[in-house]
Coordinates of C-alpha atoms in Angstrom, one line a residue:
X44 CA -23.8 -52.4 -53.8
X45 CA -22.3 -49.1 -52.8
X46 CA -25.1 -46.7 -51.7
X47 CA -22.8 -43.9 -50.6
X48 CA -22.5 -40.6 -52.5
X49 CA -19.4 -38.5 -53.2
X50 CA -19.4 -34.7 -53.3
X51 CA -17.2 -34.5 -56.3
X52 CA -20.0 -35.2 -58.8
X53 CA -18.8 -38.7 -59.6
X54 CA -22.0 -40.3 -58.2
X55 CA -24.3 -38.5 -60.6
X56 CA -24.4 -41.4 -63.0
X57 CA -25.6 -44.0 -60.5
X58 CA -28.3 -41.6 -59.2
X59 CA -29.4 -41.0 -62.8
X60 CA -29.5 -44.8 -63.6
X61 CA -31.4 -45.6 -60.4
X62 CA -34.0 -42.9 -61.1
X63 CA -34.4 -44.1 -64.7
X64 CA -34.9 -47.8 -63.7
X65 CA -37.8 -47.0 -61.4
X66 CA -39.4 -43.8 -60.4
X67 CA -38.3 -42.6 -57.0
X68 CA -35.6 -45.3 -56.7
X69 CA -32.8 -42.7 -56.7
X70 CA -34.5 -40.8 -53.9
X71 CA -34.9 -43.9 -51.7
X72 CA -31.5 -45.6 -52.3
X73 CA -29.1 -42.6 -52.4
X74 CA -30.8 -39.4 -51.3
X75 CA -32.6 -41.1 -48.4
X76 CA -35.7 -39.1 -49.1
X77 CA -38.1 -42.0 -48.4
X78 CA -41.4 -40.1 -48.4
X79 CA -40.8 -38.5 -51.8
X80 CA -39.4 -41.7 -53.2
X81 CA -42.3 -43.8 -52.0
X82 CA -44.9 -41.3 -53.4
X83 CA -43.1 -41.4 -56.8
X84 CA -42.8 -45.2 -56.7
X85 CA -46.5 -45.5 -55.9
X86 CA -47.3 -43.4 -59.0
X87 CA -45.4 -45.8 -61.2
X88 CA -46.9 -48.9 -59.5
X89 CA -50.4 -47.5 -60.1
X90 CA -49.5 -46.9 -63.8
X91 CA -48.0 -50.3 -64.2
X92 CA -51.1 -52.0 -62.7
X93 CA -53.3 -50.0 -65.2
X94 CA -50.9 -50.3 -68.1
X95 CA -52.7 -53.3 -69.7
X96 CA -55.9 -51.2 -69.9
X97 CA -54.1 -48.2 -71.2
X98 CA -52.3 -50.1 -73.9
X99 CA -55.6 -51.8 -74.9
X100 CA -57.3 -48.5 -75.2
X101 CA -54.4 -47.2 -77.4
X102 CA -54.6 -50.4 -79.5
X103 CA -58.4 -50.0 -80.0
X104 CA -57.9 -46.4 -81.1
X105 CA -55.2 -47.4 -83.6
X106 CA -57.4 -50.2 -85.0
X107 CA -60.8 -48.4 -85.2
X108 CA -62.3 -50.7 -87.8
X109 CA -61.6 -53.9 -85.7
X110 CA -63.8 -55.0 -82.8
X111 CA -67.5 -54.7 -82.2
X112 CA -67.8 -54.4 -78.4
X113 CA -67.8 -50.6 -78.3
X114 CA -68.6 -47.8 -80.7
X115 CA -65.6 -46.6 -82.7
X116 CA -66.1 -43.0 -81.4
X117 CA -66.0 -44.2 -77.8
X118 CA -62.8 -46.2 -78.5
X119 CA -61.3 -43.1 -80.2
X120 CA -62.0 -41.0 -77.1
X121 CA -60.7 -43.8 -74.8
X122 CA -57.5 -43.9 -76.8
X123 CA -57.0 -40.2 -76.6
X124 CA -57.6 -40.3 -72.8
X125 CA -55.1 -43.2 -72.6
X126 CA -52.6 -41.1 -74.6
X127 CA -53.0 -38.2 -72.2
X128 CA -52.5 -40.5 -69.3
X129 CA -49.3 -41.8 -70.9
X130 CA -48.0 -38.3 -71.6
X131 CA -48.7 -37.2 -68.0
X132 CA -46.9 -40.2 -66.7
X133 CA -43.8 -39.6 -68.9
X134 CA -43.8 -35.9 -67.7
X135 CA -43.9 -37.0 -64.0
X136 CA -41.2 -39.5 -64.7
X137 CA -38.9 -36.8 -66.2
X138 CA -39.7 -34.5 -63.3
X139 CA -38.7 -37.3 -60.8
X140 CA -35.4 -37.8 -62.6
X141 CA -34.7 -34.1 -62.6
X142 CA -35.6 -33.9 -58.9
X143 CA -33.2 -36.7 -58.1
X144 CA -30.4 -35.0 -59.9
X145 CA -31.2 -31.6 -58.2
X146 CA -31.1 -33.4 -54.9
X147 CA -27.7 -34.8 -55.7
X148 CA -26.4 -31.4 -56.8
X149 CA -27.5 -30.0 -53.4
X150 CA -25.7 -32.8 -51.7
X151 CA -22.5 -31.9 -53.6
X152 CA -22.9 -28.3 -52.4
X153 CA -23.9 -28.9 -48.8
X154 CA -22.2 -32.2 -48.2
X155 CA -25.3 -33.9 -46.8
X156 CA -28.7 -35.1 -48.1
X157 CA -31.9 -33.5 -47.0
X158 CA -33.9 -35.2 -44.3
X159 CA -37.4 -36.4 -44.9
X160 CA -38.7 -33.4 -43.0
X161 CA -36.7 -30.9 -45.1
X162 CA -37.8 -32.8 -48.2
X163 CA -41.4 -32.4 -47.3
X164 CA -41.0 -28.8 -46.4
X165 CA -39.3 -28.2 -49.7
X166 CA -42.1 -30.0 -51.5
X167 CA -44.8 -27.7 -49.9
X168 CA -42.6 -24.7 -50.5
X169 CA -40.9 -24.7 -53.8
X170 CA -43.2 -27.2 -55.4
X171 CA -46.4 -26.0 -53.8
X172 CA -47.6 -24.0 -56.9
X173 CA -47.3 -27.1 -59.0
X174 CA -49.2 -29.2 -56.5
X175 CA -51.9 -26.6 -56.1
X176 CA -52.3 -26.3 -59.9
X177 CA -52.3 -30.0 -60.6
X178 CA -56.1 -30.5 -60.3
X179 CA -56.6 -27.6 -62.7
X180 CA -54.1 -29.0 -65.1
X181 CA -55.9 -32.4 -65.0
X182 CA -59.3 -30.7 -65.6
X183 CA -57.8 -28.7 -68.5
X184 CA -56.4 -31.9 -70.0
X185 CA -59.7 -33.9 -69.9
X186 CA -62.1 -31.0 -70.7
X187 CA -60.0 -29.0 -73.1
X188 CA -57.1 -31.0 -74.5
X189 CA -59.1 -34.3 -75.0
X190 CA -62.0 -32.7 -76.9
X191 CA -59.5 -30.7 -79.0
X192 CA -57.5 -33.8 -79.9
X193 CA -60.7 -35.7 -80.6
X194 CA -61.7 -33.0 -83.1
X195 CA -58.3 -33.1 -84.7
X196 CA -58.2 -36.9 -85.0
X197 CA -61.8 -37.0 -86.4
X198 CA -60.4 -35.2 -89.4
X199 CA -58.2 -38.2 -90.2
X200 CA -61.2 -40.6 -90.2
X201 CA -64.1 -41.3 -92.6
X202 CA -66.7 -40.7 -90.0
X203 CA -69.7 -39.5 -92.1
X204 CA -73.0 -40.6 -93.5
X205 CA -74.3 -42.7 -95.1
X206 CA -71.8 -45.5 -95.0
X207 CA -69.4 -44.5 -92.2
X208 CA -71.4 -43.8 -89.1
X209 CA -70.8 -45.4 -85.7
X210 CA -73.3 -48.3 -85.1
X211 CA -74.3 -50.2 -82.1
X212 CA -73.0 -53.4 -83.6
X213 CA -69.9 -53.1 -85.7
X214 CA -68.5 -50.0 -87.3
X215 CA -67.4 -48.7 -90.7
X216 CA -65.2 -46.0 -89.3
X217 CA -61.5 -46.2 -90.1
X218 CA -58.4 -44.0 -90.5
X219 CA -58.0 -42.4 -93.9
X220 CA -55.0 -40.2 -93.4
X221 CA -55.0 -36.8 -95.1
X222 CA -57.8 -37.8 -97.5
X223 CA -60.2 -35.3 -96.1
X224 CA -57.7 -32.5 -96.2
X225 CA -56.9 -33.4 -99.8
X226 CA -60.6 -33.4 -100.7
X227 CA -61.2 -30.0 -99.0
X228 CA -58.1 -28.0 -99.8
X229 CA -56.1 -29.6 -102.7
X230 CA -58.7 -30.6 -105.3
X231 CA -59.1 -34.2 -104.3
X232 CA -62.9 -33.6 -104.7
X233 CA -63.7 -30.6 -106.8
X234 CA -67.1 -30.1 -105.3
X235 CA -65.7 -29.8 -101.7
X236 CA -62.7 -27.7 -102.8
X237 CA -64.9 -25.3 -104.8
X238 CA -67.3 -25.0 -101.9
X239 CA -64.5 -24.4 -99.4
X240 CA -63.0 -21.7 -101.7
X241 CA -66.3 -19.8 -101.9
X242 CA -67.0 -20.1 -98.2
X243 CA -63.5 -19.1 -97.2
X244 CA -63.5 -16.0 -99.4
X245 CA -66.9 -14.9 -98.1
X246 CA -65.8 -15.6 -94.5
X247 CA -62.8 -13.3 -94.9
X248 CA -64.8 -10.6 -96.7
X249 CA -67.6 -10.9 -94.0
X250 CA -65.0 -10.5 -91.2
X251 CA -63.5 -7.4 -92.7
X252 CA -66.8 -5.7 -93.8
X253 CA -68.7 -6.6 -90.6
X254 CA -65.8 -5.2 -88.5
X255 CA -65.0 -2.0 -90.3
X256 CA -68.6 -1.0 -91.2
X257 CA -69.5 -1.3 -87.5
X258 CA -66.3 0.4 -86.4
X259 CA -66.5 3.4 -88.7
X260 CA -70.3 3.7 -88.4
X261 CA -69.9 3.8 -84.6
X262 CA -67.1 6.3 -84.9
X263 CA -69.1 8.7 -87.1
X264 CA -72.1 8.5 -84.8
X265 CA -70.0 9.0 -81.7
X266 CA -68.2 12.0 -83.3
X267 CA -71.5 13.5 -84.5
X268 CA -73.1 13.3 -81.0
X269 CA -70.0 14.4 -79.3
X270 CA -69.6 17.5 -81.4
X271 CA -73.4 18.3 -81.5
X272 CA -73.4 19.7 -78.0
X273 CA -77.2 19.4 -77.8
X274 CA -79.1 19.1 -74.6
X275 CA -80.9 16.0 -76.1
X276 CA -77.7 14.3 -77.0
X277 CA -78.0 11.8 -74.1
X278 CA -81.5 11.0 -75.4
X279 CA -80.3 10.3 -78.9
X280 CA -77.4 8.2 -77.5
X281 CA -79.9 6.1 -75.4
X282 CA -82.1 5.6 -78.5
X283 CA -79.2 4.5 -80.6
X284 CA -78.0 2.0 -78.0
X285 CA -81.3 0.2 -77.9
X286 CA -80.5 -2.3 -80.8
X287 CA -77.4 -3.4 -78.8
X288 CA -79.3 -3.7 -75.6
X289 CA -81.8 -6.2 -77.2
X290 CA -80.4 -9.8 -77.5
X291 CA -78.9 -10.1 -81.0
X292 CA -80.8 -13.3 -81.7
X293 CA -84.1 -11.5 -81.2
X294 CA -83.0 -8.6 -83.4
X295 CA -81.8 -10.8 -86.2
X296 CA -84.9 -12.9 -86.1
X297 CA -87.1 -9.8 -86.3
X298 CA -85.1 -8.7 -89.4
X299 CA -85.5 -12.1 -90.9
X300 CA -89.3 -11.8 -90.7
X301 CA -89.2 -8.2 -91.9
X302 CA -87.2 -9.1 -95.0
X303 CA -89.2 -12.3 -95.9
X304 CA -89.8 -12.3 -99.6
X305 CA -93.4 -13.6 -99.4
X306 CA -94.9 -12.0 -96.4
X307 CA -92.3 -9.5 -95.1
X308 CA -93.7 -6.0 -94.1
X309 CA -90.8 -4.3 -96.0
X310 CA -91.8 -5.8 -99.4
X311 CA -95.5 -5.2 -98.6
X312 CA -94.9 -1.5 -97.8
X313 CA -92.8 -0.9 -100.9
X314 CA -95.4 -2.5 -103.1
X315 CA -98.2 -0.3 -101.5
X316 CA -96.1 2.8 -102.1
X317 CA -95.6 1.8 -105.7
X318 CA -91.8 1.7 -105.4
X319 CA -91.6 -2.0 -106.5
X320 CA -93.9 -4.1 -108.7
X321 CA -92.7 -7.5 -107.5
X322 CA -91.2 -8.7 -104.2
X323 CA -87.5 -8.2 -103.7
X324 CA -85.7 -11.5 -102.7
X325 CA -83.8 -9.9 -99.8
X326 CA -82.7 -13.3 -98.4
X327 CA -83.1 -15.5 -101.5
X328 CA -80.6 -13.9 -103.8
X329 CA -77.0 -14.8 -103.1
X330 CA -75.5 -11.3 -103.6
X331 CA -78.4 -9.4 -102.1
X332 CA -78.4 -11.7 -99.0
X333 CA -74.8 -11.0 -98.3
X334 CA -75.4 -7.2 -98.4
X335 CA -78.4 -7.7 -96.1
X336 CA -76.1 -9.6 -93.7
X337 CA -73.7 -6.7 -93.5
X338 CA -76.5 -4.2 -93.0
X339 CA -78.3 -6.1 -90.3
X340 CA -74.9 -6.7 -88.5
X341 CA -74.4 -2.9 -88.6
X342 CA -77.7 -2.4 -86.9
X343 CA -76.5 -4.6 -84.1
X344 CA -72.8 -3.7 -84.0
X345 CA -72.7 0.1 -84.6
X346 CA -74.1 1.0 -81.2
X347 CA -71.5 -1.1 -79.4
X348 CA -68.7 0.8 -81.2
X349 CA -70.4 4.1 -80.7
X350 CA -70.2 3.5 -76.9
X351 CA -66.6 2.5 -77.0
X352 CA -65.5 5.4 -79.3
X353 CA -67.5 7.9 -77.1
X354 CA -65.5 6.8 -74.1
X355 CA -62.2 7.2 -76.0
X356 CA -63.2 10.6 -77.3
X357 CA -63.9 11.9 -73.8
X358 CA -60.3 11.1 -72.9
X359 CA -58.9 13.4 -75.6
X360 CA -57.8 16.7 -74.2
X361 CA -60.1 19.7 -75.1
X362 CA -56.9 21.8 -75.5
X363 CA -56.1 19.8 -78.7
X364 CA -59.4 20.7 -80.2
X365 CA -59.1 24.3 -79.1
X366 CA -55.7 24.6 -80.8
X367 CA -57.1 23.1 -84.0
X368 CA -59.9 25.6 -84.0
X369 CA -57.5 28.5 -83.5
X370 CA -55.5 27.3 -86.4
X371 CA -58.6 27.3 -88.6
X372 CA -59.3 23.6 -88.8
X373 CA -62.8 22.7 -90.0
X374 CA -64.9 20.0 -88.2
X375 CA -64.0 17.4 -90.9
X376 CA -60.3 18.2 -90.6
X377 CA -60.5 18.0 -86.8
X378 CA -62.1 14.6 -87.1
X379 CA -59.8 13.2 -89.8
X380 CA -56.5 14.5 -88.4
X381 CA -57.1 14.5 -84.6
X382 CA -60.0 12.4 -83.5
X383 CA -59.7 9.5 -85.8
X384 CA -55.9 8.9 -85.5
X385 CA -56.1 9.1 -81.7
X386 CA -59.1 6.9 -81.4
X387 CA -57.8 4.4 -83.9
X388 CA -54.5 4.1 -82.0
X389 CA -56.3 3.3 -78.8
X390 CA -58.8 0.8 -80.4
X391 CA -56.6 -1.4 -82.6
X392 CA -56.8 -4.3 -80.2
X393 CA -60.6 -3.9 -80.1
X394 CA -60.7 -4.0 -83.9
X395 CA -58.6 -7.2 -83.9
X396 CA -60.9 -8.8 -81.3
X397 CA -64.0 -7.7 -83.3
X398 CA -62.5 -9.3 -86.5
X399 CA -62.0 -12.6 -84.8
X400 CA -65.4 -12.4 -83.2
X401 CA -67.0 -11.8 -86.6
X402 CA -65.2 -14.7 -88.2
X403 CA -66.9 -16.8 -85.7
X404 CA -70.2 -14.8 -85.6
X405 CA -72.5 -17.8 -85.9
X406 CA -75.7 -16.1 -84.9
X407 CA -75.5 -13.1 -87.3
X408 CA -75.5 -15.5 -90.3
X409 CA -77.4 -18.6 -89.1
X410 CA -80.4 -16.9 -87.5
X411 CA -80.8 -14.5 -90.4
X412 CA -80.3 -16.6 -93.6
X413 CA -79.4 -20.1 -92.3
X414 CA -76.5 -19.9 -94.7
X415 CA -79.0 -19.8 -97.6
X416 CA -79.7 -19.4 -100.5
X417 CA -78.5 -22.7 -101.8
X418 CA -75.9 -23.0 -104.6
X419 CA -75.1 -25.6 -107.2
X420 CA -72.8 -27.4 -104.8
X421 CA -75.2 -27.3 -101.8
X422 CA -76.6 -30.8 -102.5
X423 CA -73.2 -32.4 -102.1
X424 CA -71.4 -30.2 -99.6
X425 CA -74.3 -28.4 -97.8
X426 CA -72.7 -25.0 -98.1
X427 CA -75.0 -22.1 -98.9
X428 CA -74.2 -18.8 -100.5
X429 CA -74.0 -16.9 -97.2
X430 CA -72.4 -19.6 -95.1
X431 CA -69.3 -18.7 -93.2
X432 CA -66.9 -21.4 -92.0
X433 CA -68.5 -21.7 -88.5
X434 CA -72.1 -22.0 -89.9
X435 CA -70.9 -24.5 -92.5
X436 CA -69.3 -26.6 -89.7
X437 CA -72.5 -26.6 -87.8
X438 CA -74.6 -27.7 -90.8
X439 CA -72.1 -30.4 -91.7
X440 CA -72.3 -31.7 -88.1
X441 CA -75.9 -31.3 -87.3
X442 CA -77.6 -31.7 -90.6
X443 CA -75.4 -33.7 -93.0
X444 CA -73.4 -35.8 -90.4
X445 CA -70.2 -35.1 -92.3
X446 CA -68.2 -35.2 -89.1
X447 CA -64.8 -35.7 -90.7
X448 CA -65.2 -32.8 -93.0
X449 CA -66.4 -30.6 -90.2
X450 CA -63.4 -31.5 -88.1
X451 CA -61.1 -30.4 -90.9
X452 CA -62.8 -27.0 -91.2
X453 CA -62.7 -26.7 -87.4
X454 CA -59.0 -27.3 -87.4
X455 CA -58.5 -24.6 -90.0
X456 CA -60.5 -22.1 -88.0
X457 CA -58.5 -22.9 -85.0
X458 CA -55.2 -22.4 -86.8
X459 CA -56.3 -19.1 -88.3
X460 CA -57.8 -17.6 -85.2
X461 CA -55.3 -18.9 -82.6
X462 CA -52.6 -16.3 -83.5
X463 CA -55.1 -13.5 -83.1
X464 CA -56.1 -14.8 -79.7
X465 CA -52.4 -15.1 -78.7
X466 CA -51.8 -11.5 -79.9
X467 CA -54.6 -10.2 -77.9
X468 CA -53.5 -12.1 -74.8
X469 CA -49.9 -11.0 -74.9
X470 CA -51.0 -7.4 -75.3
X471 CA -53.1 -7.3 -72.2
X472 CA -52.0 -5.2 -69.3
X473 CA -51.9 -8.2 -66.9
X474 CA -49.5 -10.1 -69.2
X475 CA -47.2 -7.2 -69.9
X476 CA -46.9 -6.5 -66.1
X477 CA -46.2 -10.1 -65.4
X478 CA -49.4 -10.9 -63.5
X479 CA -50.0 -13.9 -65.7

């Protein structure tokens, strides 16, 4: 067997074949990089020794309905972990092959192979960032990727009560393909499709209304206080920021009690003043409850935007306002044509972030209405009139144990919101300046 290498590139094929046959073999036989080759070979040996277990875990995941030794959910997680291990191994294998070919290309250029010392120095030089980040990558895989994949795969099972829950002995959980997606989105089950349509429309409306009411409410307050030029302006600003300073859960819970139809102080006061003759169902009427959600969210969110907009307004040059006054612009014209456009330009990313936050604003809905009042479809699907997607997911998981349907909705939320998150990330200063 000829272990020599030629510098004309003709030996590339045998280096490639050796590296493909066994990880690190090309480094050991041809490049004489024994340390790197032994490390790579050891990785493959460890994988081969554990391959029986890995393959068994994958098989158990594929055949969820077979076997009674472990819960199906545990076998599903084990299978996902095994799949991640397999993917990591394949990635390392590909990297080892590329490393061998790069080593041969360097041999063709320099006419000699690197010594073990040079190889190790190169490993801790060129490849040091990869080595240093590898523990983080492993943690991300097992604490981010695995749960995410588990949630996705759950949507392709029938994991739900009453007949398809994981049991200590035996299981009724099995793969059902796209059945859950069909039931939810494409009319496979009219109850679920109807509930999804209603919740999805309200979620989008809620996201827009909750964002822009708070934004423009905060902008108007900030502009009013900024233009007032009163000595007590800081006092008013401090008073208005109090709702934001108090934890939102407490604020929402207080409003829930204030608006209670039976014993709420608001209804009681209105009756005593003779304004109403019977209690107003603030939180028990589907349309009125949605309006209340928007108003209570404004109570919490307007002060936040007031602070942000105030900071933006102080950055606007006073000369701009002075020029507008000289030209005869009124206060409203100054606000509409100078303040608002400049502030809006600076705060577009904040609006997008606020929209994505409100789409997932669990507390504002759940702690105020609990997703109620109920609708005609609530008995089957558990979706209330004020539920947004995230609160519906919570109720499906914690109350109704419809894990497969909840996973489908979670996947939808991820797909919808991921582009917004990516947009916000790529528009950060650190990303644009190449620091990330």
